[in-house]
Structures are given as C-alpha cells and as structure tokens.
Coordinates of N, CA and C in Angstrom, one line a residue:
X12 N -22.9 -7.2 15.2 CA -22.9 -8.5 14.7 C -21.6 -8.9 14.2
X13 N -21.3 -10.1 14.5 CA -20.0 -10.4 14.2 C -19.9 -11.9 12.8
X14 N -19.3 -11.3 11.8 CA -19.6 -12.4 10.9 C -18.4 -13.2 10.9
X15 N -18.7 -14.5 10.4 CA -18.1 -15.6 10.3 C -17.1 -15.5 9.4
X16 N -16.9 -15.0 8.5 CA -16.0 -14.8 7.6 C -15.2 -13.1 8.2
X17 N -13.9 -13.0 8.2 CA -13.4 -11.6 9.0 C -12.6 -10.6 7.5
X18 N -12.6 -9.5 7.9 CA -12.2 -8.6 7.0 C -10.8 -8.9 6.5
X19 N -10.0 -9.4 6.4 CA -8.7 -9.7 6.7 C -8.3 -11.2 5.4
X20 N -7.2 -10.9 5.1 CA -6.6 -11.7 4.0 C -5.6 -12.3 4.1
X21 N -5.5 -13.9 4.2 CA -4.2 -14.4 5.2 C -3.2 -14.8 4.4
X22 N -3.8 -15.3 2.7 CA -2.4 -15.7 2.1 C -3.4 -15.3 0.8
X23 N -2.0 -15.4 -0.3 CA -2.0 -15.2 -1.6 C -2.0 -16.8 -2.1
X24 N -2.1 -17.0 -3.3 CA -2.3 -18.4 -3.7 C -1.6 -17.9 -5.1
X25 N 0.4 -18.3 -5.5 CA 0.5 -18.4 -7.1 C 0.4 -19.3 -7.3
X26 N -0.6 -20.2 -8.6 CA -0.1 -21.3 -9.3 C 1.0 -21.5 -9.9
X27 N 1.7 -22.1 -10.3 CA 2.7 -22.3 -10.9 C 3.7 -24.1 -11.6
X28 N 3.9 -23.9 -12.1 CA 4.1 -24.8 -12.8 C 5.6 -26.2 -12.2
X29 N 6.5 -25.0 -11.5 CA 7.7 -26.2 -10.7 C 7.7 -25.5 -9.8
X30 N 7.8 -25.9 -8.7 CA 7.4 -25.3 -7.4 C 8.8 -24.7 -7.2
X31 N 10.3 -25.5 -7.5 CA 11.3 -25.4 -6.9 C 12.1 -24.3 -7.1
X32 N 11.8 -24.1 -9.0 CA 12.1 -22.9 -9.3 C 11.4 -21.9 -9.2
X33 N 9.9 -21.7 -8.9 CA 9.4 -20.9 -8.9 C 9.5 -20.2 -7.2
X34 N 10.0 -21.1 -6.4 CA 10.3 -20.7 -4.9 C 11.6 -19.9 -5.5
X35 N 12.4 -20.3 -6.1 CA 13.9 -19.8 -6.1 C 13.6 -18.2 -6.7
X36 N 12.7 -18.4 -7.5 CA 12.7 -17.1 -8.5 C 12.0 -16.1 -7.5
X37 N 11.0 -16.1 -7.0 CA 10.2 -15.6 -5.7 C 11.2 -15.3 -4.8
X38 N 11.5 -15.8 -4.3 CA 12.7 -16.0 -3.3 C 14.0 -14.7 -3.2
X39 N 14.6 -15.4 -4.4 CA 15.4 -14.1 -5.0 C 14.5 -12.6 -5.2
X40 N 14.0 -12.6 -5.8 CA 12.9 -11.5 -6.5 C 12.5 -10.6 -5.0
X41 N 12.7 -11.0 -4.3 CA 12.2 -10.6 -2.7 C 13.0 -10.4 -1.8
X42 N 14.5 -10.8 -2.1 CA 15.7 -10.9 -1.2 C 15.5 -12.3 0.0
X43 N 14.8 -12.9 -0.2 CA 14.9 -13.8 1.0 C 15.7 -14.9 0.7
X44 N 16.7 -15.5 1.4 CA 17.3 -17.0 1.3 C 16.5 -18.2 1.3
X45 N 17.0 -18.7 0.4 CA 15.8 -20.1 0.0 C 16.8 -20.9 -0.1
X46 N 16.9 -22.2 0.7 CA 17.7 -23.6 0.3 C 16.4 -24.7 -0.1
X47 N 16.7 -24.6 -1.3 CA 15.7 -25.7 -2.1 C 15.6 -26.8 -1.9
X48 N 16.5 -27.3 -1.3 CA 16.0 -28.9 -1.1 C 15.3 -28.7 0.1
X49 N 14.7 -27.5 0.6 CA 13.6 -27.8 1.4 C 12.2 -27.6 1.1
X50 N 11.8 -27.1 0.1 CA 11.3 -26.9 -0.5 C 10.0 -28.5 -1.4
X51 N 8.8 -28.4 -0.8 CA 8.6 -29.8 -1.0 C 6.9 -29.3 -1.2
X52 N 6.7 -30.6 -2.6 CA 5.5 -29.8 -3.2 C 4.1 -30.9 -2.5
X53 N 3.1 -30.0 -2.2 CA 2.4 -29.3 -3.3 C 2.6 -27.5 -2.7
X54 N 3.2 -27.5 -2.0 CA 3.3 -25.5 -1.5 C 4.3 -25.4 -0.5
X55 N 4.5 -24.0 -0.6 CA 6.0 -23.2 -0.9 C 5.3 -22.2 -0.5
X56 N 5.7 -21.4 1.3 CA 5.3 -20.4 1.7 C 6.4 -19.7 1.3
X57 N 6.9 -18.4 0.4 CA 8.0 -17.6 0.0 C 7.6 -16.8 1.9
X58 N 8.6 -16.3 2.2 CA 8.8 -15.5 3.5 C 8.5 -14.0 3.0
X59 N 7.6 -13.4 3.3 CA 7.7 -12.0 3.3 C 7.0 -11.5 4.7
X60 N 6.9 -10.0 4.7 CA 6.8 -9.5 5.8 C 5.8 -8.8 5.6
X61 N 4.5 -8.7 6.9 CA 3.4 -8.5 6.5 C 2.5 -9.9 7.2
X62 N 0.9 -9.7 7.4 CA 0.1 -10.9 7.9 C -0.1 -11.4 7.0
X63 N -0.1 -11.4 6.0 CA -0.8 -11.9 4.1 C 1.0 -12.6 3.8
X64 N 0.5 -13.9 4.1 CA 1.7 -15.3 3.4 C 1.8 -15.2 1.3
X65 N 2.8 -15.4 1.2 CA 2.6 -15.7 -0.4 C 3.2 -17.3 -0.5
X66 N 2.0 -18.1 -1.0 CA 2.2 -19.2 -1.3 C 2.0 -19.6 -2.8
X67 N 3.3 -20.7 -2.8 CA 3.2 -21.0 -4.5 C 2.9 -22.4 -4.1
X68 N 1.8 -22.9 -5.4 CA 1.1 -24.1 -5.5 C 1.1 -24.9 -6.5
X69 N 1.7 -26.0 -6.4 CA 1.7 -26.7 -8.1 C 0.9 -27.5 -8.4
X70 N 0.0 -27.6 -7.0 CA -1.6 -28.7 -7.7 C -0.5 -30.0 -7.5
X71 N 0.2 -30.6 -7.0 CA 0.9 -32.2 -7.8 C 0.0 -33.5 -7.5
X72 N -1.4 -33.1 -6.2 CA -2.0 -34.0 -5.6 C -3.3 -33.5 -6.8
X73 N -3.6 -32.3 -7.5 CA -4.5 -32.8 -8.1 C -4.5 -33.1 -9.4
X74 N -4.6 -34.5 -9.9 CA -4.5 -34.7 -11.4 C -6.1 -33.9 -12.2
X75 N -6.9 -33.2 -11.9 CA -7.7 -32.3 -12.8 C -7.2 -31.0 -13.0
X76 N -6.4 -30.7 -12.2 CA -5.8 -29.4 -12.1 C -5.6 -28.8 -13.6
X77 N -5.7 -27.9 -14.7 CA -4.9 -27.5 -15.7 C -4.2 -26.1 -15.6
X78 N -3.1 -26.1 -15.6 CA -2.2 -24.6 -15.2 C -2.8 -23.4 -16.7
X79 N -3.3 -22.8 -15.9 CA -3.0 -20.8 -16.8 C -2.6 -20.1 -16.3
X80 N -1.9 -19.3 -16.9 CA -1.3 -17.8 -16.2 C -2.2 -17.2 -16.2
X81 N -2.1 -16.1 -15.2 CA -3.2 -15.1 -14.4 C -2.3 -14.2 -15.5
X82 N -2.7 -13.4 -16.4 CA -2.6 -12.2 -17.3 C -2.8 -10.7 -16.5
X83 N -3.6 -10.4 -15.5 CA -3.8 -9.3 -14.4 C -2.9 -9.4 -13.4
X84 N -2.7 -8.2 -12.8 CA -1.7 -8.6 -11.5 C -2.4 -9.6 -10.3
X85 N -2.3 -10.2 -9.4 CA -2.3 -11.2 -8.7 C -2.0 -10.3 -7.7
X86 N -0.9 -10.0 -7.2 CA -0.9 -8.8 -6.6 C -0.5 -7.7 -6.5
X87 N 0.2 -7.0 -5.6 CA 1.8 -6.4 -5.7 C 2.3 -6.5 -4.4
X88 N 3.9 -5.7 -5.1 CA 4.7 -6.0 -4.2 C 5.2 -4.5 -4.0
X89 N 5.4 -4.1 -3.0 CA 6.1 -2.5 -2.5 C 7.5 -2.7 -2.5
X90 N 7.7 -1.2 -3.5 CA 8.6 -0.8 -4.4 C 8.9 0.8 -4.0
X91 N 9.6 1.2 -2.8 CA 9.3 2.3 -2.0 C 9.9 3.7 -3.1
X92 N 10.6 3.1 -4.0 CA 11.0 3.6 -4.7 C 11.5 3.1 -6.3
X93 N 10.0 3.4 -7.4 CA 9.9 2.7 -8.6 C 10.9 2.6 -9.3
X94 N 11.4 4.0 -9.6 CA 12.5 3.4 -10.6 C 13.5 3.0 -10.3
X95 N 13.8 2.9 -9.3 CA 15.0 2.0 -8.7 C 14.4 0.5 -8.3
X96 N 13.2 0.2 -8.5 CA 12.9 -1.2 -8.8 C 12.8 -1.2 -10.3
X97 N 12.5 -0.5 -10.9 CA 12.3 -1.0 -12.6 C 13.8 -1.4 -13.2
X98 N 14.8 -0.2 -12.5 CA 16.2 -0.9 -12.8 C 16.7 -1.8 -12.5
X99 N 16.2 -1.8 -11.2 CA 16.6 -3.8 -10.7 C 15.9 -5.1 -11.3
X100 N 14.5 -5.0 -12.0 CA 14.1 -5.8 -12.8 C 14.5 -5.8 -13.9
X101 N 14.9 -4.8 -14.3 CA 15.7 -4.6 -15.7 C 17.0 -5.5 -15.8
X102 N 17.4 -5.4 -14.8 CA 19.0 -5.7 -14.6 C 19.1 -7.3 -14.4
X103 N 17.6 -7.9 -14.3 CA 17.9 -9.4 -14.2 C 17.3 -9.8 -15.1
X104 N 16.7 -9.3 -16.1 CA 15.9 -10.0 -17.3 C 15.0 -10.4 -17.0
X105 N 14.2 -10.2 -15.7 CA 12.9 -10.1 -15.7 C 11.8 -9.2 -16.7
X106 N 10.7 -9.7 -17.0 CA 10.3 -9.3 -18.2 C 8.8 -8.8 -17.8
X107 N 9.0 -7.4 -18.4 CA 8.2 -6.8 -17.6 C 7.2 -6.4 -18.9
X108 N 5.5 -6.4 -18.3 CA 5.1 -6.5 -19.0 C 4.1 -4.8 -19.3
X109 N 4.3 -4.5 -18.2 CA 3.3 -3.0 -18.2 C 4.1 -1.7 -17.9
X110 N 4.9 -1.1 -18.7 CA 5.6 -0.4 -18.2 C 5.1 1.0 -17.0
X111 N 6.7 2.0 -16.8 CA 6.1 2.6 -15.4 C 4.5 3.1 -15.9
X112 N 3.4 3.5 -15.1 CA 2.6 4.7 -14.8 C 2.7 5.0 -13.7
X113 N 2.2 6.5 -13.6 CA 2.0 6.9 -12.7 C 0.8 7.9 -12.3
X114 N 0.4 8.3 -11.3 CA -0.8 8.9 -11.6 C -0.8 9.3 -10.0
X115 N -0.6 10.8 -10.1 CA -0.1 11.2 -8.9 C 1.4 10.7 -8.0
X116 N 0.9 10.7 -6.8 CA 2.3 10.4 -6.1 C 2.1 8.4 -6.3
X117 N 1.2 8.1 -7.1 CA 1.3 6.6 -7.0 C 2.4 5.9 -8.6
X118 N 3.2 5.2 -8.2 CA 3.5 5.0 -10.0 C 3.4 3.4 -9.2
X119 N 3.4 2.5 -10.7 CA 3.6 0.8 -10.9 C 4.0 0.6 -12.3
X120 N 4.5 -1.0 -11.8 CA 4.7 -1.3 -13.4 C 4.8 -3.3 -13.2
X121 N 4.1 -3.5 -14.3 CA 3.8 -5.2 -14.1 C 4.9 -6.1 -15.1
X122 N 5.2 -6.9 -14.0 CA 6.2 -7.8 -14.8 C 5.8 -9.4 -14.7
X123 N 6.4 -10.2 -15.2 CA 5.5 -11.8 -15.3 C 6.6 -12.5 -14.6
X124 N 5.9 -13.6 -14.0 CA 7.0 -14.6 -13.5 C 7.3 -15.5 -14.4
X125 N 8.1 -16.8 -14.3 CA 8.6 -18.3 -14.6 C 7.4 -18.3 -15.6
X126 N 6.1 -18.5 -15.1 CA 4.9 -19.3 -15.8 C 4.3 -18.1 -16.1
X127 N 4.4 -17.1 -16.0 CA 3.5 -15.9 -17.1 C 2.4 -15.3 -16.3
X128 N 2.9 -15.5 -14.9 CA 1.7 -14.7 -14.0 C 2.2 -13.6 -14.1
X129 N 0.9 -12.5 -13.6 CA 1.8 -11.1 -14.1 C 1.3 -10.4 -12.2
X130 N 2.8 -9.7 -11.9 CA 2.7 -9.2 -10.4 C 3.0 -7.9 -10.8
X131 N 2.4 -6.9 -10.1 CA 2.4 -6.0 -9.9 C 3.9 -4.9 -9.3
X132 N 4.5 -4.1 -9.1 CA 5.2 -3.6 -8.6 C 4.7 -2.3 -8.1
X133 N 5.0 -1.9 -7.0 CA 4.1 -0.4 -7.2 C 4.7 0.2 -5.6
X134 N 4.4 2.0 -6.0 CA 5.3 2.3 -4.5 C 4.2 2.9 -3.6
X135 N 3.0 1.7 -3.3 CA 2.0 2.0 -2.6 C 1.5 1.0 -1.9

C-alpha cells in the first residue's frame, strides 16, 4: 500500500523575526554567499546541501502571526568535527546555549540564533 503522505522531509521552517538578517546570519553560519538585496520576504531558502531545504519565514503576509522562539533544537547541523565547531562558534559570538555532550562516539552542543531559536550542532 502506498500512502499519500511519503516518508521523507523536504524543508525545515525557521521563524524569525527580519528575514534579511536572519538570511545573512544563516548564510554566514553555513559558509554560503548571500547577496541580500535578493533576498525578499515572506521566505528565504538558506542553500545547504542535502534534499531537506532550510527556509526562514517572517510571516509579513500574516498579520495574526505572533513570533516565539523555539527553546529545543529545530534541528541540527553536521559538525564532522565538534570541537572545531564549538571554537568557531566561539570565535564569532555566537551564543551557545547547551554546552558540548557527548555520549559515545556522538557529541552536540546548542547554540541560539538572531531571535532565540535554538539549533543544534552535532557530529552525526
């Protein structure tokens, strides 16, 4: 039987609060080039690699919308080698909120964006 809905996940959804900076911060945070004046709201596909899109959303078409930060990770992002991401988050003032763990050959550590979402980092 084949269901209507498929196993598979095509995009992430961040809310966020200014799209332009929050592409730029994404953007950087990922190594990808972003020229912002292309950048045009209500969404902002960030480029990563992989079938699963990360899109940032600022709601601007919907006036019920009310912005919260997601306090849990949202998701992560592969970090093939943790502490050498924790020092590169370190090194920009990115503000991290869950320091390393690890647990086995798996370690992570959670840091917040622009608006207080919190993403995951992890080398899995």
């Amino acid at each position: 039987m084949t269901l209507p809905i498929r196993n598979q996940i095509n995009s992430i959804f961040v809310h966020v609060k200014d799209l332009k900076a929050s592409a730029a911060w994404y953007s950087d945070l990922v190594g990808v080039e972003l020229n912002v004046s292309h950048v045009e709201s209500p969404v902002h596909n960030v480029p990563v690699s992989g079938p699963t899109s990360l899109t940032l959303d600022d709601h601007r078409f919907d006036p019920n919308f009310h912005y919260e930060a997601t306090t849990q990770p949202l998701f992560n992002l592969y970090a093939p080698n943790i502490y050498d991401a924790y020092d590169d988050i370190q090194s920009r003032g990115i503000r991290v909120v869950r320091e390393i763990e690890q647990v086995g050959e798996t370690a992570w550590f959670n840091i917040e964006d622009l608006d207080g979402n919190v993403i995951m980092i992890c080398n899995c």
